[in-house]
Coordinates of C-alpha atoms in Angstrom, one line a residue:
Chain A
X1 CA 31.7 108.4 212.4
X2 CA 29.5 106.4 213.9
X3 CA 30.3 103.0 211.4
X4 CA 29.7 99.5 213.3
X5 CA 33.7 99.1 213.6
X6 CA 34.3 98.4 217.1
X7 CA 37.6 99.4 218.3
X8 CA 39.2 96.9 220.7
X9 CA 41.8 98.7 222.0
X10 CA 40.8 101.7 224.1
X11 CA 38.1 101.8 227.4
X12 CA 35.1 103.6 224.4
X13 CA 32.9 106.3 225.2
X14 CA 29.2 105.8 223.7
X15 CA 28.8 105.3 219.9
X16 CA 27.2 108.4 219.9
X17 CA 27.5 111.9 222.4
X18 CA 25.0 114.3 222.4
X19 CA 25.7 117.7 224.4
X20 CA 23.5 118.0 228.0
X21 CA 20.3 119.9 227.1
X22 CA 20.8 123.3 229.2
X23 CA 17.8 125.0 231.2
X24 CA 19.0 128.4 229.9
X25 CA 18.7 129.3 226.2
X26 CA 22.4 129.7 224.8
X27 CA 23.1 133.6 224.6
X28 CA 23.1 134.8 220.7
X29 CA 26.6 135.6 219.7
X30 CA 25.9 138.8 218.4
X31 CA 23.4 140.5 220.2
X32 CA 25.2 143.1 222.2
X33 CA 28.7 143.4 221.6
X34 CA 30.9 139.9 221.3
X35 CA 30.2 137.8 224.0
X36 CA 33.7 137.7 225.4
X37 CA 33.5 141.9 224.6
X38 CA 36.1 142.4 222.0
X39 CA 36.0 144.4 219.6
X40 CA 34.5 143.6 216.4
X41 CA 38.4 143.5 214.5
X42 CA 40.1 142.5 217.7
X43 CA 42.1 138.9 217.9
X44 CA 41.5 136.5 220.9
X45 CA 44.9 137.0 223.0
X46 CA 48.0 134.8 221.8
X47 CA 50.4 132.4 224.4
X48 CA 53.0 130.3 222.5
X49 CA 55.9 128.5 224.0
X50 CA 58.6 126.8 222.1
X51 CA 60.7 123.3 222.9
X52 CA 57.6 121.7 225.6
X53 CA 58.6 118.5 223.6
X54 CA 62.0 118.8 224.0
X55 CA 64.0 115.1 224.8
X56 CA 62.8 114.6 228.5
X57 CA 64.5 111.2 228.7
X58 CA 66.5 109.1 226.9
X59 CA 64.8 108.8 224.1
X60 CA 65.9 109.0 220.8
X61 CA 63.1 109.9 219.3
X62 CA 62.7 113.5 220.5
X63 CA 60.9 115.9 217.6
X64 CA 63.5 118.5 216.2
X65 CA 61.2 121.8 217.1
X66 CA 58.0 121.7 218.7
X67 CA 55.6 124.1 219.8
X68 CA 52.5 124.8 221.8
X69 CA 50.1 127.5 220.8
X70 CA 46.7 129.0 222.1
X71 CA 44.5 131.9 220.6
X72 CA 41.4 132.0 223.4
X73 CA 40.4 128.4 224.1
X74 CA 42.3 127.2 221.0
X75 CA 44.9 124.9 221.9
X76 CA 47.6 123.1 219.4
X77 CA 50.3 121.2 219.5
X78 CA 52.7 120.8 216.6
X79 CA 55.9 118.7 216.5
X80 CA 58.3 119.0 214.0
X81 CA 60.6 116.1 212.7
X82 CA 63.8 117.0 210.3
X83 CA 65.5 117.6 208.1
X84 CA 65.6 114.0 208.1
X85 CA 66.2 111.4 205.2
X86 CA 63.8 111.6 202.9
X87 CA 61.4 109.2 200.7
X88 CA 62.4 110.3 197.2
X89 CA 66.5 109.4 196.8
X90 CA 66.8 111.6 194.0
X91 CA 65.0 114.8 194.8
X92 CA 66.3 118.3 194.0
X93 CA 63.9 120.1 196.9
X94 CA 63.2 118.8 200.4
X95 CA 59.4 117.8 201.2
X96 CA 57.5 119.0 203.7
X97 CA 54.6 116.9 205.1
X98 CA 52.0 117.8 207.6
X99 CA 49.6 115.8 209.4
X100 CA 47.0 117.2 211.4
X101 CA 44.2 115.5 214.1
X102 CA 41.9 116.9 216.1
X103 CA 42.0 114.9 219.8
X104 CA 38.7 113.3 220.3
X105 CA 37.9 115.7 223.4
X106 CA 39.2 119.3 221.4
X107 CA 35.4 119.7 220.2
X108 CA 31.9 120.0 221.3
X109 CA 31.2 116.5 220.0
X110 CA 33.4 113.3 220.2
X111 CA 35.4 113.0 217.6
X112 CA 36.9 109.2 216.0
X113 CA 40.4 108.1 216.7
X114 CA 40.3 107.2 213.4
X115 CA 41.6 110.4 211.0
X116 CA 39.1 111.4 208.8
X117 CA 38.9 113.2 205.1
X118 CA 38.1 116.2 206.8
X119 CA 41.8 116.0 208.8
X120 CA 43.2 114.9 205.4
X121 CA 41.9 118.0 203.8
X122 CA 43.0 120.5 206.7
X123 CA 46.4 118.8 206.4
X124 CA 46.8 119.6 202.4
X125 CA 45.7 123.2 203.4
X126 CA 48.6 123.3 206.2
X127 CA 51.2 122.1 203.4
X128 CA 50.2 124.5 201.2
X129 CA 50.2 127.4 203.6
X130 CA 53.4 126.8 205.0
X131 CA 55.3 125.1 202.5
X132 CA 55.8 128.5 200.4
X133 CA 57.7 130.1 203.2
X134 CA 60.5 127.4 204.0
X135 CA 63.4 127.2 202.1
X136 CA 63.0 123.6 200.6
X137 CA 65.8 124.1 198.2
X138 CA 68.4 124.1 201.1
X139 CA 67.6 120.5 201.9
X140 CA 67.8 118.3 199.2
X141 CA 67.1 115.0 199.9
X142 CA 65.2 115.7 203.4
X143 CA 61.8 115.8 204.4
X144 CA 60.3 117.7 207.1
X145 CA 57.5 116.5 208.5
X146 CA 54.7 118.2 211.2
X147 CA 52.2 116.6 213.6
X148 CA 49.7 119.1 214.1
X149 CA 47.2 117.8 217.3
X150 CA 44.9 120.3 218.4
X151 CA 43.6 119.8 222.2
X152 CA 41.1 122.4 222.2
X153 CA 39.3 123.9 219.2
X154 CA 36.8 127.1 218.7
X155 CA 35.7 127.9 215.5
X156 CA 37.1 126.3 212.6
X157 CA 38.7 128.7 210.2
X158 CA 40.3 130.1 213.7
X159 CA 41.8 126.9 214.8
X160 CA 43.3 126.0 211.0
X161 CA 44.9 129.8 211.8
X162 CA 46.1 129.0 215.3
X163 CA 47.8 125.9 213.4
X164 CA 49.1 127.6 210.8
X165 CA 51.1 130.1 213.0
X166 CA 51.7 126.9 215.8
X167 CA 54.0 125.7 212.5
X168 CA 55.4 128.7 211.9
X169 CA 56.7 128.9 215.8
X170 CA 57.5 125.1 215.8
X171 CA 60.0 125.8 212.8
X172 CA 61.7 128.5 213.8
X173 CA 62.3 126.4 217.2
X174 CA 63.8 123.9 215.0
X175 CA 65.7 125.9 213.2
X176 CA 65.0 125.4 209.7
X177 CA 65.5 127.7 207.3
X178 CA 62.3 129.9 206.4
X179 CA 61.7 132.7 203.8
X180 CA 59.6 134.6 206.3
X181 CA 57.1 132.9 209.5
X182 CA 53.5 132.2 208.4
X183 CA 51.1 134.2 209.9
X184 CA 47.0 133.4 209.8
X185 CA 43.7 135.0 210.7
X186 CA 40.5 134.2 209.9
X187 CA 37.2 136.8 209.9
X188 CA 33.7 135.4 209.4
X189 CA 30.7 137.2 207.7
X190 CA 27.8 138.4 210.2
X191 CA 25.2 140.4 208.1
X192 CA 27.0 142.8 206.4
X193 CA 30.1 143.1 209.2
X194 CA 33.1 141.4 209.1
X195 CA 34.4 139.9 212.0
X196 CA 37.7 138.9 213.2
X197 CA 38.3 135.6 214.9
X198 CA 35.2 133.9 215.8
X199 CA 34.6 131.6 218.0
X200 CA 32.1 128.6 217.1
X201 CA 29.8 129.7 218.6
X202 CA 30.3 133.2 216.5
X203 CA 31.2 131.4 213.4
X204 CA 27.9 129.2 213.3
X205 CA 25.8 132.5 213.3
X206 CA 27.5 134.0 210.5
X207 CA 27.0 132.9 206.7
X208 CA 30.9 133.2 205.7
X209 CA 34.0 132.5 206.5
X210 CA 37.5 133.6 205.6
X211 CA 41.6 132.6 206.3
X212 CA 44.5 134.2 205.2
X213 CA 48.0 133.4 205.5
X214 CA 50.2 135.5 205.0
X215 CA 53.8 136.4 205.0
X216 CA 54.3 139.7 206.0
X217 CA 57.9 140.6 205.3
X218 CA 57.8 139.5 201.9
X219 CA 54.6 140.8 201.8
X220 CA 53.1 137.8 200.1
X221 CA 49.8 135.8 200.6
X222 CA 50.5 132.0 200.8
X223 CA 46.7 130.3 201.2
X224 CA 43.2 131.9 201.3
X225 CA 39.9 129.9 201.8
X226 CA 36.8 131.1 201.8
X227 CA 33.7 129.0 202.8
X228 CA 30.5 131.0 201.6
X229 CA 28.9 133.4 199.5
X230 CA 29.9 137.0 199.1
X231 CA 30.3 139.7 196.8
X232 CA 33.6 140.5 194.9
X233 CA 33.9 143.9 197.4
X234 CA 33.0 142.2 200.6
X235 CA 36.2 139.8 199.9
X236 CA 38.4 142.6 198.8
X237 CA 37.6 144.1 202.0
X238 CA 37.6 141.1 203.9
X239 CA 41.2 140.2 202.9
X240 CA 42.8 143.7 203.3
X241 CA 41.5 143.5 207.1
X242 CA 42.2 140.2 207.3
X243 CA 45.9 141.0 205.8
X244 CA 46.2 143.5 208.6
X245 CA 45.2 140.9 211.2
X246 CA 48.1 139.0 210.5
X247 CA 50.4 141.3 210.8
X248 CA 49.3 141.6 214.0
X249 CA 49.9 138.1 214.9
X250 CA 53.1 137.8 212.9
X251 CA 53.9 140.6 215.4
X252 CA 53.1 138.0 218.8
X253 CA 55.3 135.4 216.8
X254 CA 58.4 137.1 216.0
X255 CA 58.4 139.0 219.7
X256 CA 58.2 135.8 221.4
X257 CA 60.9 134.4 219.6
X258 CA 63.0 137.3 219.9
X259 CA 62.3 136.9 224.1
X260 CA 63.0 133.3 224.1
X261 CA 66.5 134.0 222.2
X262 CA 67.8 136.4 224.8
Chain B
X1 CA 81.7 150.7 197.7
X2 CA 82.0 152.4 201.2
X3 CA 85.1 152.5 203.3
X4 CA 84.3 153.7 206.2
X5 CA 81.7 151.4 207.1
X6 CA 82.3 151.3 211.4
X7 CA 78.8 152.6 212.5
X8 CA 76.8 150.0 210.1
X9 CA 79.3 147.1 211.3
X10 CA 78.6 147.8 215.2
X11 CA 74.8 147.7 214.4
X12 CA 74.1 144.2 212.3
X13 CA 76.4 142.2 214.8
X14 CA 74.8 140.3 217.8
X15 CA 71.3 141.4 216.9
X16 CA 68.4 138.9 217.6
X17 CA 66.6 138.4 214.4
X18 CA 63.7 136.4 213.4
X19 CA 63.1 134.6 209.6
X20 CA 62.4 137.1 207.3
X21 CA 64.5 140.0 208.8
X22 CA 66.4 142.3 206.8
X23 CA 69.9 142.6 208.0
X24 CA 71.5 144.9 205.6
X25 CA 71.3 145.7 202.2
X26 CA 75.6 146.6 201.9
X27 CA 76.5 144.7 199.2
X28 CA 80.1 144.7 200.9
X29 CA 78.8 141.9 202.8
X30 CA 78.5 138.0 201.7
X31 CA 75.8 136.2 203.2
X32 CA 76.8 132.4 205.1
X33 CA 74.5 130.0 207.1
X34 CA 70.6 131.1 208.1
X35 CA 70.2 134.1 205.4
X36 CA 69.6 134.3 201.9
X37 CA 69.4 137.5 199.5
X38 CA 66.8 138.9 197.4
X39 CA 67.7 142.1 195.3
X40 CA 70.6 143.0 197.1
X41 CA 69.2 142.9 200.5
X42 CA 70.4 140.1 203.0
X43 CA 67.9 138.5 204.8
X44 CA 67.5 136.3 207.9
X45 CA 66.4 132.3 207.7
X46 CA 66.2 131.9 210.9
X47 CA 65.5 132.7 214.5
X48 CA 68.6 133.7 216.1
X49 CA 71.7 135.5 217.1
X50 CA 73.7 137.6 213.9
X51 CA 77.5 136.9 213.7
X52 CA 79.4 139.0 211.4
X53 CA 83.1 137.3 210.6
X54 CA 84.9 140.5 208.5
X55 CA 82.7 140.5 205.6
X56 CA 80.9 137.4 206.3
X57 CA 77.0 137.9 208.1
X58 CA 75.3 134.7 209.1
X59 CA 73.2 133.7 211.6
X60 CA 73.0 131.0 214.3
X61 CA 69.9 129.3 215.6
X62 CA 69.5 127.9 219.1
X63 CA 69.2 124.9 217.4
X64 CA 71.2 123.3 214.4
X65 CA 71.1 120.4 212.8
X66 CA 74.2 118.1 212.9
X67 CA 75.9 118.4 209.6
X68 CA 79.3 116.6 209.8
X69 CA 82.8 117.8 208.7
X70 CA 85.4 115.3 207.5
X71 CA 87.8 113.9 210.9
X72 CA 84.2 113.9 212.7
X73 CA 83.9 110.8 215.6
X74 CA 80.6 110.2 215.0
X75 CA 78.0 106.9 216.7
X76 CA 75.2 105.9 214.3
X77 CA 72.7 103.5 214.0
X78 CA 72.4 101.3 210.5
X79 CA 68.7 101.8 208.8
X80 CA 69.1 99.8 205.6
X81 CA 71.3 97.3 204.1
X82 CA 72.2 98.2 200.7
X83 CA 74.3 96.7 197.8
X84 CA 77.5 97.0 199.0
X85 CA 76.8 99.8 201.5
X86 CA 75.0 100.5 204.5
X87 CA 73.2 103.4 205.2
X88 CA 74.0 105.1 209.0
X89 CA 70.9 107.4 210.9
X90 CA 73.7 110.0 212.2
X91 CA 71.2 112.9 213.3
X92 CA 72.1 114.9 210.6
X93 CA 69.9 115.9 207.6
X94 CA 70.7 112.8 205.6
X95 CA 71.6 109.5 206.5
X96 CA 75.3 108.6 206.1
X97 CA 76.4 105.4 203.9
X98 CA 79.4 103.2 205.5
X99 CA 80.5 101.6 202.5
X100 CA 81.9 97.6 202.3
X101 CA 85.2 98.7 201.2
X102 CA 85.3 101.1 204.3
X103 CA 85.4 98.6 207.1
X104 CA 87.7 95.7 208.7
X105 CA 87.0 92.7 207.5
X106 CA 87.2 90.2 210.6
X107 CA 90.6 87.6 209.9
X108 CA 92.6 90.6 209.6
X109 CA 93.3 94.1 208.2
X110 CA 95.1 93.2 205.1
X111 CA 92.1 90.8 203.8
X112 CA 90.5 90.9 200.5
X113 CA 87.2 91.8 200.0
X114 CA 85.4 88.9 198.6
X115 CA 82.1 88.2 196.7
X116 CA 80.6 86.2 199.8
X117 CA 81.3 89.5 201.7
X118 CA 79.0 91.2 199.5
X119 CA 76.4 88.7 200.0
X120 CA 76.6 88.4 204.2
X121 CA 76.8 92.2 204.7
X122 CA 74.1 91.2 207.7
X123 CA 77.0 89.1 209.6
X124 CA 78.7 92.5 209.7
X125 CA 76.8 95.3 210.4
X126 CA 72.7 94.2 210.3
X127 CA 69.3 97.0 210.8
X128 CA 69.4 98.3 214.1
X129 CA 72.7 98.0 215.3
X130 CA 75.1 100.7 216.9
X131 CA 78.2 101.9 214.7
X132 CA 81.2 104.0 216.2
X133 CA 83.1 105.2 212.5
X134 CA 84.9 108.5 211.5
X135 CA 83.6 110.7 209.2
X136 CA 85.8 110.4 205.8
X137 CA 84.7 112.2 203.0
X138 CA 81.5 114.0 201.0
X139 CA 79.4 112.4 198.6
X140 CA 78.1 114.5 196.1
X141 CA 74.9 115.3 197.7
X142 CA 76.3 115.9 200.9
X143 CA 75.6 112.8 202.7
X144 CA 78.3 111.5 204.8
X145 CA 81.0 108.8 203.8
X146 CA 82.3 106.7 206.7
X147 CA 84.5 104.3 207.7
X148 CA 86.3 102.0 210.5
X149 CA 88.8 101.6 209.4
X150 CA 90.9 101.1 212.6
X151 CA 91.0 98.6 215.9
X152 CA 89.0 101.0 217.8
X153 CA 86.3 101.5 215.4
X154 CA 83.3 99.5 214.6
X155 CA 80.5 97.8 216.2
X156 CA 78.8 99.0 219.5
X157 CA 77.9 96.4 222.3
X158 CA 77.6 96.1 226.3
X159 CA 75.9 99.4 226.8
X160 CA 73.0 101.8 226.1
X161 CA 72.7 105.1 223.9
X162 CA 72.2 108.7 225.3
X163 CA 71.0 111.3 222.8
X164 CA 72.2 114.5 223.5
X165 CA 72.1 118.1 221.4
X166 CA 75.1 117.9 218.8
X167 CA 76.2 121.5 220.0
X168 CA 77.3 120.5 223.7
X169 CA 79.8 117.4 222.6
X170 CA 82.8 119.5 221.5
X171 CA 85.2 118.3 218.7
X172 CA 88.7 117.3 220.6
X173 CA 91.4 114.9 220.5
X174 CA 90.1 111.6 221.7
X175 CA 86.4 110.4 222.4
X176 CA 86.5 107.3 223.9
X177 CA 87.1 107.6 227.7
X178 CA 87.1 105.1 230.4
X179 CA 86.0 106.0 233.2
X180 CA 87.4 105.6 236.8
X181 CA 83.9 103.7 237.6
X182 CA 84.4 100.6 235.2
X183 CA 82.4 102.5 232.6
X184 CA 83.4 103.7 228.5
X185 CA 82.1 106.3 227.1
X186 CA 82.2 107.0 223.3
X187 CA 81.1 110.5 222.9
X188 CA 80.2 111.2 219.1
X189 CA 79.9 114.7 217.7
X190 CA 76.7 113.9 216.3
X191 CA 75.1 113.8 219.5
X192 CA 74.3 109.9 220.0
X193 CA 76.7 108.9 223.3
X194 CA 77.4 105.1 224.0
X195 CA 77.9 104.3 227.6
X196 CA 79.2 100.6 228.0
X197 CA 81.2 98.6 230.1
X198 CA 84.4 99.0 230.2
X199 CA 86.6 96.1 228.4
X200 CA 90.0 96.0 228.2
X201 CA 91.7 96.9 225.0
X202 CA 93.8 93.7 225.2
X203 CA 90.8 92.1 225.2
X204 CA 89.1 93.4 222.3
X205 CA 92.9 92.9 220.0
X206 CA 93.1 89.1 221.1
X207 CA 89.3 88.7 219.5
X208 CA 89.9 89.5 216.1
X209 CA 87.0 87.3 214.5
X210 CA 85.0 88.7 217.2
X211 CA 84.5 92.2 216.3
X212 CA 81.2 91.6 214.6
X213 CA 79.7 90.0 217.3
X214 CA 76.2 90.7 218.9
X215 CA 77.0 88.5 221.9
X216 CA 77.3 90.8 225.2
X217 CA 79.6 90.0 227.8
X218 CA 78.2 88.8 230.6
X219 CA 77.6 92.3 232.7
X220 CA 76.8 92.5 236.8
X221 CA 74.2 94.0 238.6
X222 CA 76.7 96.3 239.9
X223 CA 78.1 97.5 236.6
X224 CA 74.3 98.0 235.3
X225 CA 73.7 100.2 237.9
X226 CA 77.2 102.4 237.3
X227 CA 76.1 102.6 233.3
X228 CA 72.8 103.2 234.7
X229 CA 74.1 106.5 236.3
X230 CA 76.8 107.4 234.0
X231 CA 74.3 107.6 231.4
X232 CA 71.7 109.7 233.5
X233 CA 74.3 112.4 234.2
X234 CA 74.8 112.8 230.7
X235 CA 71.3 113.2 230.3
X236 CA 71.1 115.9 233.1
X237 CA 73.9 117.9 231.6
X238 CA 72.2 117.5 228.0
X239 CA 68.7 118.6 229.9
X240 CA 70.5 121.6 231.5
X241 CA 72.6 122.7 228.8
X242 CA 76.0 121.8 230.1
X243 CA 78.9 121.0 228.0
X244 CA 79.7 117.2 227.5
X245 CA 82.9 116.2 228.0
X246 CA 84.8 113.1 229.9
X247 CA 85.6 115.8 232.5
X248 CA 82.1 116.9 232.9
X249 CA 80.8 113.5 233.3
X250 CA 83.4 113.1 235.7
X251 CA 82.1 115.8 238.2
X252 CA 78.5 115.0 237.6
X253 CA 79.3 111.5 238.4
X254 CA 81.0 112.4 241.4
X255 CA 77.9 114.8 242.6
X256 CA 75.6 112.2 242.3
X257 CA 76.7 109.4 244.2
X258 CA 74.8 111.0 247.2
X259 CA 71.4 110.7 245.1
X260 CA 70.0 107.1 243.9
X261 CA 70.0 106.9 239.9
X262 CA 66.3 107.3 239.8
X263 CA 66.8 110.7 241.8
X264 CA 69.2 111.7 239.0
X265 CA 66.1 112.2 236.8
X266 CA 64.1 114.7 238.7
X267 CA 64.4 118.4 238.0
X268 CA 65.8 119.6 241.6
X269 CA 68.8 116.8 241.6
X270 CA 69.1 117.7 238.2
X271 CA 69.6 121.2 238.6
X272 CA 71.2 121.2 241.6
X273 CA 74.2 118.7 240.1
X274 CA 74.2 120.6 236.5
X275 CA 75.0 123.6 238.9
X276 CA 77.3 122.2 240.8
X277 CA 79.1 120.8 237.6
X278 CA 79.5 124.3 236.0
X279 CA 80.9 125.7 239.1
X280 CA 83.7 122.9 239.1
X281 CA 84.4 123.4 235.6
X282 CA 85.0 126.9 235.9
X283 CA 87.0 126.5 238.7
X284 CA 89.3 124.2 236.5
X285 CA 89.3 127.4 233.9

């Protein structure tokens, strides 16, 4: 976003970053193995805590749930607000709202202060993924909102999955009612290989990408996105092992929970 | 339906679930709080701990929501003026709504309300300010109805708000307390606590056109400083999941006379006082 609006209130960087040109060539993601040697359908390894943004102080304002979630070097932050009094005075179902930003350090390039469409659009995709699996009808009249920040992103379709299942935690902290937690993986197309969870540098080689979220005890799909071109049987394929991922994950999720509640 | 039901009943009880877990699929049972049911089967809503009440299976999460019951003491804060009402943030999943015809009208008990009432709702209760009420009745939507409708009832001043989590201010006989410090305490059930100084009650009955004031007494350094620590104990015993009650307060207050105030906001002090709290309280038990 580099538009001429100068913003008056923060100590700026440059206009413009460029990354350090490096002596050594960047090693090719896929030349022998992964370069952090997984395996091809292996996920990057899962810390989540619950309650880090729990009232520290007086304040008031303290969010209901919150959660802190990293997948590799993914890193997100979600705080959940509500049930609280909703917009819409004569509503039948509670709203859920998300709102998601990437902090200006999380990527390999500055990113503005400023949200853009491209946060707009991952927000909608949040909402839709998660919405499905909380039980709105329980809280007429309320809104619940998240505030999805991520510190630290890797790969795109992977850090709109670590989000996804950063929500799912942050709700159940709060304790609002859910059908089932949200669990999401992503795979990207190298070649003719699917692989699970890349990182960016992993996702840049590869021509396709996929996320599923799923919810795996009710056994139900609540968002797929798919940024490429394949073939109707590569997708098929690609979403049965990508189903399969997230039950893995759901798996991390419900066992930490379980651990925090004894 | 099954009568001898004994190994099933031992298993669903006090199990950790998370959302989405099936807990049984008896139809004996009738599902409460944090489940719902899909084809017979009951299922969890949320992370936590199964109870199981006779034929009753619920489940409680570590953390709820305030939702009030009628008798509650509750402190809330007013968001909106509204025709003839106001509406009350009480940490719950709606707002409340204190209606005109709830509270005292200042010049007396027994006082008509008028239509210049209606029209200078703001000289009574205006946005932002701090309302101690009981909780009355249901509207239909399950927002709150309140009122305050007695002496000791109404408008907030001379002190600051603790939040706290709903679940450690236990429901009992009386919450207001003075304290032996020069310091009240209002404790509501909601959560929100208001620590003021302390006036006397003779005080507040000679000042009957008074009660809508915003005007503070005039408050020393001294009593700043004792509201200044009564309401960072609460805060430690919130932080450290202690219950809150007057006699709770009491023993961390005691315990932290040694520290300064500040002190009473770092982890070790706080730790060390919430312990030695619990160990007085179950002492008293």
């Amino acid at each position: 976003m580099s538009l001429n609006i100068a913003d008056r209130r923060r100590i700026n960087g440059p206009q413009r970053s460029v990354e350090p040109v490096y002596t050594t060539k960047a090693a090719d993601p896929f030349a022998t193995g992964r370069l952090d040697e997984r395996a091809l359908d292996q996920v990057r390894p899962i810390f989540i805590k619950t309650g880090p943004l729990d009232a520290q102080s007086l304040s008031a304002a303290a969010p209901s749930g919150s959660a802190y979630y990293e997948q590799g070097k993914i890193r997100v932050s979600c705080a959940i607000y509500g049930p609280r009094q909703g917009r819409k005075s004569n509503a039948r179902m509670g709203s859920f709202d998300c709102d998601f930003k990437y902090a200006p350090f999380s990527c390999s390039w500055k990113r503005s202060h400023i949200k853009t469409s491209d946060e707009k659009e991952i927000a909608l995709m949040l909402e839709n993924s998660v919405a499905p699996a909380i039980r709105l009808e329980a809280y007429p009249k309320a809104s619940i909102d998240a505030f999805v920040t991520v510190i630290e992103s890797d790969g795109k379709a992977a850090t709109i999955a670590a989000a996804i299942n950063c929500i799912s935690a942050a709700l159940a902290d709060a304790g609002i009612e859910l059908y089932d937690s949200v669990a999401a993986c992503s795979m990207a197309l190298h070649g003719e290989q699917w692989v699970s969870d890349c990182s960016q540098a992993e996702e840049n080689a590869s021509t396709c990408s996929l996320l599923v979220a799923r919810m795996p005890s009710a056994d139900e799909i609540t968002y797929l996105l798919q940024h490429g071109k394949t073939t109707p049987e590569q997708t098929q394929q690609a979403i049965q092992t990508c189903a399969n991922d997230c039950t893995r994950v759901y798996a991390v999720i419900c066992r930490y929970l379980q651990a925090t509640l004894e | 339906m099954e009568i001898d039901e004994a190994p099933q009943k031992v298993d669903i009880a006090a199990r950790i679930v998370t959302p989405g877990t099936a807990i049984t699929n008896d139809s004996a049972f009738m599902r409460g709080h944090g489940t719902f049911s899909e084809h017979d089967t009951i299922y969890s809503s949320v992370a936590g701990v199964v109870e199981r009440i006779n034929k009753l299976v619920s489940v409680r999460p570590l953390k709820q929501r305030y939702s009030g019951e009628i008798g509650d003491i509750i402190v809330g804060r007013i968001t909106e003026v509204a025709s003839k009402r106001w509406r009350v943030d009480v940490n719950s999943r709606q707002d409340g709504v204190l209606l005109l015809s709830s509270i005292n009208l200042p010049g007396g008990i027994q006082r008509r309300k008028s239509e210049s009432d209606e029209l200078q709702m703001r000289t009574f209760f205006a946005e932002g300010d701090l309302v101690f009420a009981e909780v009355q009745s249901y509207f239909a939507d399950g927002a709150l109805s309140l009122h305050t409708r007695s002496i000791q009832y109404g408008k907030l001043r001379n002190g600051t708000l603790v939040t706290a989590f709903p679940q450690l201010v236990p429901r009992s006989r009386s919450h207001f307390h003075t304290l032996s410090c020069g310091v009240d305490v209002v404790l509501g059930v909601n959560g929100y606590i208001w620590v003021s100084k302390h006036v006397p009650a003779s005080k507040v009955e000679a000042n009957a056109e008074l009660i809508y004031s915003d005007k503070n007494e005039p408050i020393s350094d001294d009593e700043r400083e004792a509201i200044a620590r009564v309401a960072n104990c609460i805060q430690l015993l919130n932080r450290l999941y202690v219950k809150i009650t007057d006699t709770s307060i009491i023993f961390a207050y005691e315990a932290s006379l040694v520290h300064s105030v500040k002190e009473l906001l770092t982890h070790d002090v706080a730790v060390e006082l919430a312990q030695n709290v619990m160990a007085r309280l179950e002492q008293q038990a």
